[in-house]
XYZ file of C-alpha atoms in Angstrom:
216
model
C 4.346 -10.117 -44.363
C 1.810 -12.407 -42.712
C 3.210 -15.760 -41.674
C 1.140 -18.873 -40.959
C 2.850 -21.388 -38.692
C 0.215 -24.082 -38.392
C 1.957 -27.445 -38.787
C 0.213 -30.006 -36.579
C 2.122 -30.481 -33.329
C 4.200 -27.351 -33.862
C 4.983 -25.476 -30.636
C 5.742 -21.787 -30.178
C 6.671 -19.528 -27.298
C 4.819 -16.191 -27.288
C 6.450 -13.422 -25.266
C 4.580 -10.152 -24.809
C 6.602 -7.543 -22.968
C 5.624 -4.129 -21.638
C 4.861 -3.085 -18.080
C 4.336 -6.799 -17.481
C 5.854 -9.875 -19.074
C 3.624 -12.632 -20.420
C 5.023 -15.961 -21.625
C 2.728 -18.536 -23.232
C 3.585 -21.936 -24.691
C 1.152 -22.920 -27.451
C 0.813 -26.010 -29.616
C -0.941 -26.075 -32.972
C -3.203 -29.130 -33.232
C -5.165 -29.179 -36.451
C -7.703 -26.374 -36.377
C -7.110 -25.696 -32.700
C -4.303 -24.002 -30.834
C -3.732 -25.375 -27.360
C -2.300 -23.215 -24.591
C 0.049 -25.589 -22.780
C 1.493 -23.243 -20.196
C 1.271 -19.573 -19.230
C 3.601 -17.545 -17.038
C 2.724 -14.012 -16.052
C 4.677 -11.575 -13.928
C 4.992 -7.818 -13.604
C 8.035 -7.769 -11.329
C 10.630 -6.599 -13.799
C 10.745 -4.707 -17.067
C 12.748 -1.746 -18.317
C 9.637 0.398 -17.900
C 9.240 -0.733 -14.294
C 12.867 0.210 -13.598
C 12.224 3.639 -15.099
C 9.094 4.082 -12.965
C 11.162 3.303 -9.859
C 13.632 5.960 -10.955
C 10.832 8.497 -11.480
C 9.414 7.654 -8.054
C 12.744 8.432 -6.408
C 13.169 11.589 -8.470
C 9.647 13.064 -8.328
C 8.229 11.290 -5.285
C 5.514 8.672 -5.000
C 2.779 11.229 -4.291
C 3.526 13.086 -7.529
C 3.447 9.901 -9.601
C 0.177 8.756 -8.046
C -1.394 12.177 -8.654
C -0.329 12.200 -12.311
C -1.399 8.602 -12.865
C -4.827 9.209 -11.303
C -5.649 12.724 -12.533
C -3.459 13.261 -15.612
C -3.142 9.799 -17.205
C -2.333 11.159 -20.669
C 0.670 13.132 -19.437
C 1.705 10.220 -17.227
C 1.581 7.764 -20.133
C 3.272 10.204 -22.500
C 6.495 10.258 -20.480
C 6.592 6.459 -20.298
C 5.929 6.281 -24.035
C 8.780 8.732 -24.689
C 11.060 6.580 -22.545
C 10.163 3.408 -24.435
C 10.943 5.062 -27.771
C 14.404 5.947 -26.455
C 14.931 2.330 -25.396
C 14.496 1.213 -28.973
C 17.211 3.505 -30.341
C 19.575 3.662 -27.362
C 23.284 3.983 -28.183
C 25.406 2.847 -25.257
C 27.857 5.759 -25.346
C 25.443 8.686 -25.758
C 23.448 10.784 -23.302
C 19.722 10.061 -23.623
C 17.277 12.964 -23.832
C 13.647 12.258 -22.929
C 10.901 14.861 -23.240
C 8.945 15.424 -20.009
C 5.381 16.820 -20.307
C 5.087 20.201 -18.482
C 2.451 18.779 -16.128
C 5.161 16.701 -14.443
C 7.131 19.830 -13.507
C 3.963 21.627 -12.407
C 2.887 18.738 -10.201
C 6.310 18.504 -8.580
C 6.346 22.200 -7.726
C 2.768 22.005 -6.437
C 3.608 19.127 -4.093
C 7.065 20.279 -2.937
C 7.151 24.041 -3.449
C 10.512 23.629 -5.181
C 11.837 23.025 -8.687
C 13.302 19.752 -9.856
C 16.564 21.443 -10.794
C 17.089 22.621 -7.217
C 16.040 19.320 -5.678
C 18.175 17.275 -8.061
C 21.384 18.501 -6.411
C 20.344 16.722 -3.217
C 19.856 13.323 -4.874
C 22.222 10.514 -5.804
C 21.341 11.199 -9.462
C 22.901 14.670 -9.564
C 25.912 13.509 -11.617
C 23.871 11.325 -13.970
C 20.790 13.465 -14.607
C 20.155 17.044 -15.677
C 17.209 19.072 -16.941
C 17.220 21.198 -20.072
C 14.010 23.062 -20.863
C 11.299 20.377 -21.122
C 13.736 17.466 -21.336
C 15.557 15.238 -18.910
C 19.090 14.218 -19.884
C 20.219 10.832 -18.578
C 23.779 9.507 -18.674
C 24.276 6.332 -20.743
C 25.513 4.501 -17.635
C 22.291 5.180 -15.733
C 20.038 4.562 -18.737
C 21.711 1.198 -19.329
C 20.746 0.106 -15.813
C 17.056 0.490 -16.665
C 17.135 -2.474 -19.017
C 20.104 -4.544 -17.774
C 18.295 -6.033 -14.777
C 15.041 -6.371 -16.720
C 16.793 -8.112 -19.625
C 18.462 -10.660 -17.368
C 15.201 -11.252 -15.514
C 13.276 -11.853 -18.747
C 16.011 -14.120 -20.137
C 15.815 -16.118 -16.909
C 12.046 -16.447 -17.346
C 12.506 -17.654 -20.931
C 15.105 -20.200 -19.795
C 12.783 -21.565 -17.110
C 9.894 -21.737 -19.578
C 11.889 -23.535 -22.278
C 13.114 -26.015 -19.657
C 9.552 -27.098 -18.873
C 8.277 -30.412 -20.222
C 5.465 -28.584 -22.019
C 8.008 -26.511 -23.960
C 9.995 -29.400 -25.427
C 10.198 -29.062 -29.201
C 9.770 -25.281 -29.392
C 11.655 -23.863 -32.351
C 10.132 -20.408 -32.699
C 9.988 -17.579 -30.161
C 7.625 -14.679 -30.936
C 8.326 -11.370 -29.191
C 5.745 -8.586 -29.204
C 5.300 -5.237 -27.492
C 4.647 -1.570 -28.158
C 8.406 -0.941 -28.142
C 10.383 -4.169 -28.134
C 13.734 -3.849 -26.364
C 16.339 -4.486 -29.065
C 19.022 -5.204 -26.454
C 16.846 -8.025 -25.132
C 16.239 -9.390 -28.649
C 19.990 -9.394 -29.379
C 20.767 -11.127 -26.081
C 18.059 -13.742 -26.636
C 19.251 -14.411 -30.194
C 22.814 -14.940 -28.990
C 21.661 -17.153 -26.113
C 19.424 -19.335 -28.320
C 21.027 -19.572 -31.776
C 19.049 -22.727 -32.615
C 15.706 -20.963 -32.127
C 14.074 -18.687 -34.657
C 13.376 -15.328 -33.012
C 10.525 -13.355 -34.601
C 9.839 -9.779 -33.487
C 6.348 -8.381 -33.950
C 5.725 -4.849 -35.132
C 2.370 -4.917 -33.326
C 1.641 -5.720 -29.670
C -1.020 -8.265 -30.582
C -0.268 -11.834 -31.562
C -3.415 -13.398 -32.993
C -4.155 -17.096 -32.585
C -6.866 -18.078 -35.047
C -8.137 -21.410 -36.407
C -5.019 -23.293 -35.364
C -2.679 -20.820 -37.047
C -0.384 -18.403 -35.313
C -0.581 -15.178 -37.254
C 2.254 -12.766 -36.795
C 3.298 -9.689 -38.719
C 7.044 -9.935 -38.985
C 9.279 -6.905 -38.797
C 12.298 -7.707 -40.909
């Protein structure tokens, strides 16, 4: 449903999370919405942690080549990873489909296969390859979002502690694939705040109303 939160003087915190994290404090003032404070960083996110893992596994040259010359295949793997984040069960091995171009690029750059090279890495007990999929242990997969979750929570805490954020009662969270672990942690940490998760990555601010499609 479409919710209009436009009471005069009402403040909200908008959090858009993906490769980067964007936090914005807004205040509704009649027909206008004032942006009181904006924080932007791209230091930490679960996707960034996964990219670091891929860099160590495939090599920086391979990732740069795929990002520059095969952006669809590059983005597809990250998209597949984000979908797994949403439905991650902490005690189960996670299987993520890897586009064939990733394997081809690795062999082209190294002259070897990932399966052979994997045995020489610190991931050999936590990662395996099966056909076109990479299997990741739950312990390793959990690390991708643990640091990012704590970092984002810390950012939210610092933002809510600012003078401009006094009186905020609603926190909007939006992203292509919102991390449910983060949402749960934030809800537990801030029981007095209403946490609203968006099904869409866009949060529209229009005519003094914050419009948000709520995913119940």
